[in-house]
PDB file of C-alpha atoms and ligand atoms in Angstrom:
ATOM      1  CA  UNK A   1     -25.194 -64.115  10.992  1.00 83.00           C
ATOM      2  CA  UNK A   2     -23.214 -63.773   7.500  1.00 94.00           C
ATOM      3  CA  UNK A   3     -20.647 -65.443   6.314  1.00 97.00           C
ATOM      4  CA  UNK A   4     -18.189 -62.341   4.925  1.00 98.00           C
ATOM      5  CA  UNK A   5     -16.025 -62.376   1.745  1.00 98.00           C
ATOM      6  CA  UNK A   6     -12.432 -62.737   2.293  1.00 98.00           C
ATOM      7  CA  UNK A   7     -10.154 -60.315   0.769  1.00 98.00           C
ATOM      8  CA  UNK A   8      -6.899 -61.647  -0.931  1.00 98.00           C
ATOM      9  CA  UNK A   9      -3.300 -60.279  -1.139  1.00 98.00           C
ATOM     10  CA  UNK A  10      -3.397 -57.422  -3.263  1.00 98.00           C
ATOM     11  CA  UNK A  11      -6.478 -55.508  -2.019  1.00 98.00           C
ATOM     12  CA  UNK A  12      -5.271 -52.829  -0.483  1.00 98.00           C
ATOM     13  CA  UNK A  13      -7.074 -53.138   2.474  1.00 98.00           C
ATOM     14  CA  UNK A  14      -4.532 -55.401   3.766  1.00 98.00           C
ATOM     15  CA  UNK A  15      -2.029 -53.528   3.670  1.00 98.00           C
ATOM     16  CA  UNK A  16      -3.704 -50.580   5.700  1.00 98.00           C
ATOM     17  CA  UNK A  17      -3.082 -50.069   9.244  1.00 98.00           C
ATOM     18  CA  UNK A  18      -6.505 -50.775  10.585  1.00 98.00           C
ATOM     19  CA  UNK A  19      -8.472 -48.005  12.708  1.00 98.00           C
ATOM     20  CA  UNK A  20      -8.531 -48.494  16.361  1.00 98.00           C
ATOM     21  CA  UNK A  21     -11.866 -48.955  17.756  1.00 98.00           C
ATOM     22  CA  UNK A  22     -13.474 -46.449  20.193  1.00 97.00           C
ATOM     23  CA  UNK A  23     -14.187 -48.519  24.395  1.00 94.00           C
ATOM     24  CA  UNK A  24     -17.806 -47.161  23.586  1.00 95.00           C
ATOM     25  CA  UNK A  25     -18.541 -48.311  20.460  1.00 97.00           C
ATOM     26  CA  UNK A  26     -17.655 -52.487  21.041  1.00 98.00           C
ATOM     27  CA  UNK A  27     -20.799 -53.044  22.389  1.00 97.00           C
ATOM     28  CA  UNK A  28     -22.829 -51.493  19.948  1.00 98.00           C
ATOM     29  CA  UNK A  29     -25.010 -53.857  18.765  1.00 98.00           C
ATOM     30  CA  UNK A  30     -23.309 -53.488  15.101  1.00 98.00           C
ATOM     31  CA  UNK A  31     -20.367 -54.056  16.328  1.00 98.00           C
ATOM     32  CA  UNK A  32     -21.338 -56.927  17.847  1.00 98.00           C
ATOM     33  CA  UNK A  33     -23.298 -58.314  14.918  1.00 98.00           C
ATOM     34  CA  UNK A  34     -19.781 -57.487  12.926  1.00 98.00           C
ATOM     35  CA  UNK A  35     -17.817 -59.252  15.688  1.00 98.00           C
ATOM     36  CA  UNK A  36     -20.572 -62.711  14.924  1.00 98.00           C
ATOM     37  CA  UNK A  37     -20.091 -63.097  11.587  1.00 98.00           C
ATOM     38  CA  UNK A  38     -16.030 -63.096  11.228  1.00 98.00           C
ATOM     39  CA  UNK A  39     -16.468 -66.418  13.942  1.00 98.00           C
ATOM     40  CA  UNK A  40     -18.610 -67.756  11.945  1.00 97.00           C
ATOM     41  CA  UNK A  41     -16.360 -67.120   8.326  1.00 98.00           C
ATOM     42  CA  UNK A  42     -13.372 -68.076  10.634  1.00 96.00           C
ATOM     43  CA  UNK A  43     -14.901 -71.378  11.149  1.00 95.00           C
ATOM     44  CA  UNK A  44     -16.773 -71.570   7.878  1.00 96.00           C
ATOM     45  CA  UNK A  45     -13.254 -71.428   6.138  1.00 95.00           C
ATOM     46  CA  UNK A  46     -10.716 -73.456   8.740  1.00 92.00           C
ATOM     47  CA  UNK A  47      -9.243 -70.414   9.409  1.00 94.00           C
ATOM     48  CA  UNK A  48      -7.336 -70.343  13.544  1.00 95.00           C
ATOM     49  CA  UNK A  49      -7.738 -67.105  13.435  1.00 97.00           C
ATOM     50  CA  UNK A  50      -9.151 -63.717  11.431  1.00 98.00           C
ATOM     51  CA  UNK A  51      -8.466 -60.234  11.456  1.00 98.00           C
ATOM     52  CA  UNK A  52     -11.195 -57.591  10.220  1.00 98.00           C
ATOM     53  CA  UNK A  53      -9.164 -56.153   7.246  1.00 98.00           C
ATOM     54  CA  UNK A  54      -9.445 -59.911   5.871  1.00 98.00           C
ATOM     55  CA  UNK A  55     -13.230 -59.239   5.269  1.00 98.00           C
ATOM     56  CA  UNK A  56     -12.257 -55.690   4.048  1.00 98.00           C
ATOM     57  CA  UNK A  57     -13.192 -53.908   7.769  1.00 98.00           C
ATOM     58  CA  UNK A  58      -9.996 -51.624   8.429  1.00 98.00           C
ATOM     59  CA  UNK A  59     -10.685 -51.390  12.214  1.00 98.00           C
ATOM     60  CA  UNK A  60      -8.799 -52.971  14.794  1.00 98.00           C
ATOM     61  CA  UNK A  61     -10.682 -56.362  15.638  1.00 98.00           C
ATOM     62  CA  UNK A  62      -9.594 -59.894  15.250  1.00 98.00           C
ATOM     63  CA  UNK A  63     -10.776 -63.539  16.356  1.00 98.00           C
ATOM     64  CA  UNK A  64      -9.149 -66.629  17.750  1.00 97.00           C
ATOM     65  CA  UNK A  65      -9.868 -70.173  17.901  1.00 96.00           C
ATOM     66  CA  UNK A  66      -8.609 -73.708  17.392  1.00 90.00           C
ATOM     67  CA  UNK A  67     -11.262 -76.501  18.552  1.00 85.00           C
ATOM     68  CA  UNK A  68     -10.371 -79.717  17.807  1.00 72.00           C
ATOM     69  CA  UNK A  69      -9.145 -78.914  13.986  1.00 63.00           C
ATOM     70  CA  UNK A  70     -10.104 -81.179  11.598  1.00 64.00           C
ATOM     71  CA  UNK A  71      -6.880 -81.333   9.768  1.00 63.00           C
ATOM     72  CA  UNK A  72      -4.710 -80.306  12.740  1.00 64.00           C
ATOM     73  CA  UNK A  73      -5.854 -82.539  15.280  1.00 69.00           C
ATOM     74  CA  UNK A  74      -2.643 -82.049  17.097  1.00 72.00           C
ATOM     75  CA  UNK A  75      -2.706 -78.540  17.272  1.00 76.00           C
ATOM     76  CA  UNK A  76      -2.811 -76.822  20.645  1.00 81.00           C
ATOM     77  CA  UNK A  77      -6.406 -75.335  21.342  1.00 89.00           C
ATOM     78  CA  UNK A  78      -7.185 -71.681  21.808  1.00 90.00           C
ATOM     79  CA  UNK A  79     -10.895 -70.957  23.273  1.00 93.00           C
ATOM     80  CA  UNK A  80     -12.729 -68.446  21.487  1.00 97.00           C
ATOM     81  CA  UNK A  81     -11.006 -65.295  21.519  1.00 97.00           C
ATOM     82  CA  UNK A  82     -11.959 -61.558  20.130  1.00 98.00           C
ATOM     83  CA  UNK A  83      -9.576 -58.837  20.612  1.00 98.00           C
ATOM     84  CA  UNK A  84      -9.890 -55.109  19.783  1.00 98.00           C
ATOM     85  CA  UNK A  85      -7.121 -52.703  19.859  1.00 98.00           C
ATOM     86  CA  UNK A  86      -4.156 -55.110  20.175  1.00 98.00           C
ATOM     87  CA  UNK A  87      -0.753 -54.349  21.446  1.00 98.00           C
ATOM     88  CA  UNK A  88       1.744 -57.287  21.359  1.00 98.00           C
ATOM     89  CA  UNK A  89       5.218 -56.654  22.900  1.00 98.00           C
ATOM     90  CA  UNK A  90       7.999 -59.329  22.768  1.00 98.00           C
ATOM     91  CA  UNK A  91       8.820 -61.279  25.880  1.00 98.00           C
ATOM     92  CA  UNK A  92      12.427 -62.102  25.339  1.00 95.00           C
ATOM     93  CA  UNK A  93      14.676 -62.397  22.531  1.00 94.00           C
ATOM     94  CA  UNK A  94      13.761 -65.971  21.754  1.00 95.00           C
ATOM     95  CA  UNK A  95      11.912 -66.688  18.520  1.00 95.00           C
ATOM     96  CA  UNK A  96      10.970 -69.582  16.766  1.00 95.00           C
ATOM     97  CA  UNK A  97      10.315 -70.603  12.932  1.00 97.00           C
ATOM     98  CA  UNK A  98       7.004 -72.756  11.765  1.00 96.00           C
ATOM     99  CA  UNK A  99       5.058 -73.065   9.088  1.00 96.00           C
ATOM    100  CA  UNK A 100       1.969 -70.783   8.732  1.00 96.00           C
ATOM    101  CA  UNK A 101      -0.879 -70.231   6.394  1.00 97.00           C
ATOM    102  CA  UNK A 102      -3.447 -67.342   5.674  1.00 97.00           C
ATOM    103  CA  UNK A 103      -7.102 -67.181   4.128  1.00 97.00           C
ATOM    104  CA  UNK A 104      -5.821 -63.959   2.255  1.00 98.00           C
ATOM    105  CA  UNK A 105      -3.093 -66.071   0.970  1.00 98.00           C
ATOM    106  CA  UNK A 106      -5.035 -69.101   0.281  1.00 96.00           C
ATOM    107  CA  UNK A 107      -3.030 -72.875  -0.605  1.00 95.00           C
ATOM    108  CA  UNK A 108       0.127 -71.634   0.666  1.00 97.00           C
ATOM    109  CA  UNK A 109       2.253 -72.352   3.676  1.00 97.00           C
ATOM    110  CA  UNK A 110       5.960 -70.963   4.344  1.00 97.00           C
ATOM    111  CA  UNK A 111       8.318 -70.607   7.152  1.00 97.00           C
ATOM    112  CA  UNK A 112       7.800 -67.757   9.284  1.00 97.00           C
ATOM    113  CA  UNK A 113       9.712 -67.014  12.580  1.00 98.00           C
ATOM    114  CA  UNK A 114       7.800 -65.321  15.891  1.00 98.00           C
ATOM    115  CA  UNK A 115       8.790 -64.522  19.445  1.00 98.00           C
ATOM    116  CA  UNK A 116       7.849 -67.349  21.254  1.00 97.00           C
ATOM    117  CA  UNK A 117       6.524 -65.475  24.043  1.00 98.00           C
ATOM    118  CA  UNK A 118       4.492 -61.833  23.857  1.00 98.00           C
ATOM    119  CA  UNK A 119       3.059 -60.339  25.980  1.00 98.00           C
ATOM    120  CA  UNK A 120      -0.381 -58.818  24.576  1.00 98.00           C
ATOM    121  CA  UNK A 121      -2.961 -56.107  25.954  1.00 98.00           C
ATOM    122  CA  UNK A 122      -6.257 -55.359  24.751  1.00 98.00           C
ATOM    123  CA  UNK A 123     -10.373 -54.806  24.833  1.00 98.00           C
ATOM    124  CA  UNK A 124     -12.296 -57.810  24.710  1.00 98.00           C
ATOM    125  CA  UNK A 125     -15.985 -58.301  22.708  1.00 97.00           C
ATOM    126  CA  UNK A 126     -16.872 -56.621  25.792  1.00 97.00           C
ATOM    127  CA  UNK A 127     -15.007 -53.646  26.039  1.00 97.00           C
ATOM    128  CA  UNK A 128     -13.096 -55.337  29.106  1.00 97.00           C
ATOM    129  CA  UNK A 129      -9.350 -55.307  29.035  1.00 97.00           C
ATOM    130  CA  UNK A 130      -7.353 -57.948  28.250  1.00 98.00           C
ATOM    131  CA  UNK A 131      -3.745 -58.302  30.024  1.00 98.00           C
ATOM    132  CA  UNK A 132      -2.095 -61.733  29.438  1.00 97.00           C
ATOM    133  CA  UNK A 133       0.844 -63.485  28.445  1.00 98.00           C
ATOM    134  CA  UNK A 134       1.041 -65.822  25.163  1.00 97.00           C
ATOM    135  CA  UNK A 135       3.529 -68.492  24.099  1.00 96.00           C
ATOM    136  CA  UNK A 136       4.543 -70.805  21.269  1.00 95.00           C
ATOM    137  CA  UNK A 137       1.295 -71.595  18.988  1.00 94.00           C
ATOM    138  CA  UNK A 138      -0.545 -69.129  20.959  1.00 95.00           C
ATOM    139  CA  UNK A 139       1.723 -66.043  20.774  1.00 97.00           C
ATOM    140  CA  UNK A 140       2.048 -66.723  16.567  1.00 97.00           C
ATOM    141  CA  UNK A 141      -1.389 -66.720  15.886  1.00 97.00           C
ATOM    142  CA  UNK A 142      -1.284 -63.162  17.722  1.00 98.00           C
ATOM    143  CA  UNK A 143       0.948 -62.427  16.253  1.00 98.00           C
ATOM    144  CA  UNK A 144      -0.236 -63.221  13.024  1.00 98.00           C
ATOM    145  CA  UNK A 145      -3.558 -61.558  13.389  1.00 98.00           C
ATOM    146  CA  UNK A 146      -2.255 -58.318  15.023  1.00 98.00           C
ATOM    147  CA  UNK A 147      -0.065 -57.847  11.909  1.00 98.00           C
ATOM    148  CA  UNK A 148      -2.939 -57.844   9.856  1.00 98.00           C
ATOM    149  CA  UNK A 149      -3.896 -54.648  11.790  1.00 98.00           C
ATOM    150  CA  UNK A 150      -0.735 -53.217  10.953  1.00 98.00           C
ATOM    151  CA  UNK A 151      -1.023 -53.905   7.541  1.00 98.00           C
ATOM    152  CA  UNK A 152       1.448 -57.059   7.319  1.00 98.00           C
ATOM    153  CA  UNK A 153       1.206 -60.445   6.431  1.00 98.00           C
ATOM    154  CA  UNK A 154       3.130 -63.295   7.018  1.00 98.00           C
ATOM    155  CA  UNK A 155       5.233 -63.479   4.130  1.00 98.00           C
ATOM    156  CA  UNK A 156       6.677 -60.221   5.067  1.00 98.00           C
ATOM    157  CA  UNK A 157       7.816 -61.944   8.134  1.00 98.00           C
ATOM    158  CA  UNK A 158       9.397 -64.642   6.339  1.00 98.00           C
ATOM    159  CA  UNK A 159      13.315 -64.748   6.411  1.00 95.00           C
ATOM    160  CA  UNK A 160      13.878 -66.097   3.078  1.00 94.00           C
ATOM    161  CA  UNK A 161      10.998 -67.155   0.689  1.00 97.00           C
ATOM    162  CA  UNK A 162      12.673 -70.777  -0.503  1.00 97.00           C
ATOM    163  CA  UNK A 163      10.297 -72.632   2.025  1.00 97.00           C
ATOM    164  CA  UNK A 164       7.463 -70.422   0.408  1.00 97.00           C
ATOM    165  CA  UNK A 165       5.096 -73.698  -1.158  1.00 97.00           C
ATOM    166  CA  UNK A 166       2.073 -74.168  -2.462  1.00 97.00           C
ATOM    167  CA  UNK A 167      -0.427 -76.851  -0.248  1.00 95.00           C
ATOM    168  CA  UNK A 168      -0.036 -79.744  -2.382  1.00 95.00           C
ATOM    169  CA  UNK A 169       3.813 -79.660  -2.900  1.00 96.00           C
ATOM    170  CA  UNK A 170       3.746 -79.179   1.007  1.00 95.00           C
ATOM    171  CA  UNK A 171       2.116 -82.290   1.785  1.00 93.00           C
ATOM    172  CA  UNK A 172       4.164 -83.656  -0.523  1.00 94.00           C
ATOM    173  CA  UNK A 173       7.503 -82.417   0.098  1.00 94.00           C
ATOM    174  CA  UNK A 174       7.272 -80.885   3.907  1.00 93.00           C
ATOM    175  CA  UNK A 175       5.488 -83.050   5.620  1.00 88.00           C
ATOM    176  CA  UNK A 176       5.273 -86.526   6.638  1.00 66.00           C
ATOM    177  CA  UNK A 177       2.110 -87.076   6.236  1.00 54.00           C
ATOM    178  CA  UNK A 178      -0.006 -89.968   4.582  1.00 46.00           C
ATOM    179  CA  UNK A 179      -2.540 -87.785   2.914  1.00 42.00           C
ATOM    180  CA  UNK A 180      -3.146 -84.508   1.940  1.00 40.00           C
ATOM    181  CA  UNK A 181      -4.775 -82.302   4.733  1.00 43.00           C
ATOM    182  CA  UNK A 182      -5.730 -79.520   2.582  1.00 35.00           C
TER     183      UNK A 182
HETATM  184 ZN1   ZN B 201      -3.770 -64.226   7.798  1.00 75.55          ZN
END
């Protein structure tokens, strides 16, 4: 396994609407190797998530997980998840606004509101399909990483950029806690 460079805002490749990926071709052993080493720079680098554009791959695959996080240990775990070919549709009108973060973006956080609930459908790493229903931390880390297939990032998303802070002055002015977690 390899752990993949991460591309940063301004490569185009993020900003691409990623190629879907063929049912055949997921369990091609390259495509499996491919799907291996974004888990392992998703965990090398933190990261709760990580679509393939990040590591400059414009095809439609992303992974999810949140173990116990070292710096989050609050946060609401997600077991390892790899989804090709994402659709996300909004369950109800009712969104929500957190904070969020992104490798491409690294040492900033801002505000970004998401439906709370979506509804997504999609392959799996193998090839089987995925129906299911996401809420709350769950849905916006979909969320998050289907937009990267579409060629958006979060700060698109955002309403207004005044919560828009680099990590430090976010520890420091956002949040209550004792030391800095980034
Ligand atoms: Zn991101």
């Amino acid at each position: 396994m390899a752990i993949l460079k991460v591309a940063r805002l301004g490569h185009p490749v993020l900003r691409r609407v990623a190629e879907p990926v063929p049912a055949g071709e997921i369990m091609r052993p390259e495509t499996q190797r491919f799907i291996d080493d974004m888990v392992e720079t998703m965990r090398e680098y933190d990261g709760v998530g990580l679509a393939a554009p990040q590591v400059h791959v414009s095809r439609q695959i992303a992974v999810l997980e949140v173990e116990s996080h070292p710096r989050y240990p609050d946060m609401p775990k997600i077991p390892l998840m790899v989804i090709v070919n994402p659709v996300l549709t909004p369950v109800g009108e009712e969104a929500h606004p957190d904070w969020e973060g992104c490798l491409s973006i690294p040492e900033f956080r801002g505000i970004t509101p998401r439906a709370t609930t979506v509804r997504l459908e999609a392959y799996g790493r193998r090839g089987e399909r995925i129906e299911l229903v996401a809420k709350d931390f769950f849905a916006r880390v979909l969320q998050h990483e289907t937009d990267h297939l579409n060629g958006k990032v979060y700060v698109d998303r955002m309403r207004d950029l005044t919560t828009l802070s680099h990590l430090p002055e976010w520890v420091r002015y956002w949040t209550r806690r004792d030391e800095a977690d980034g």
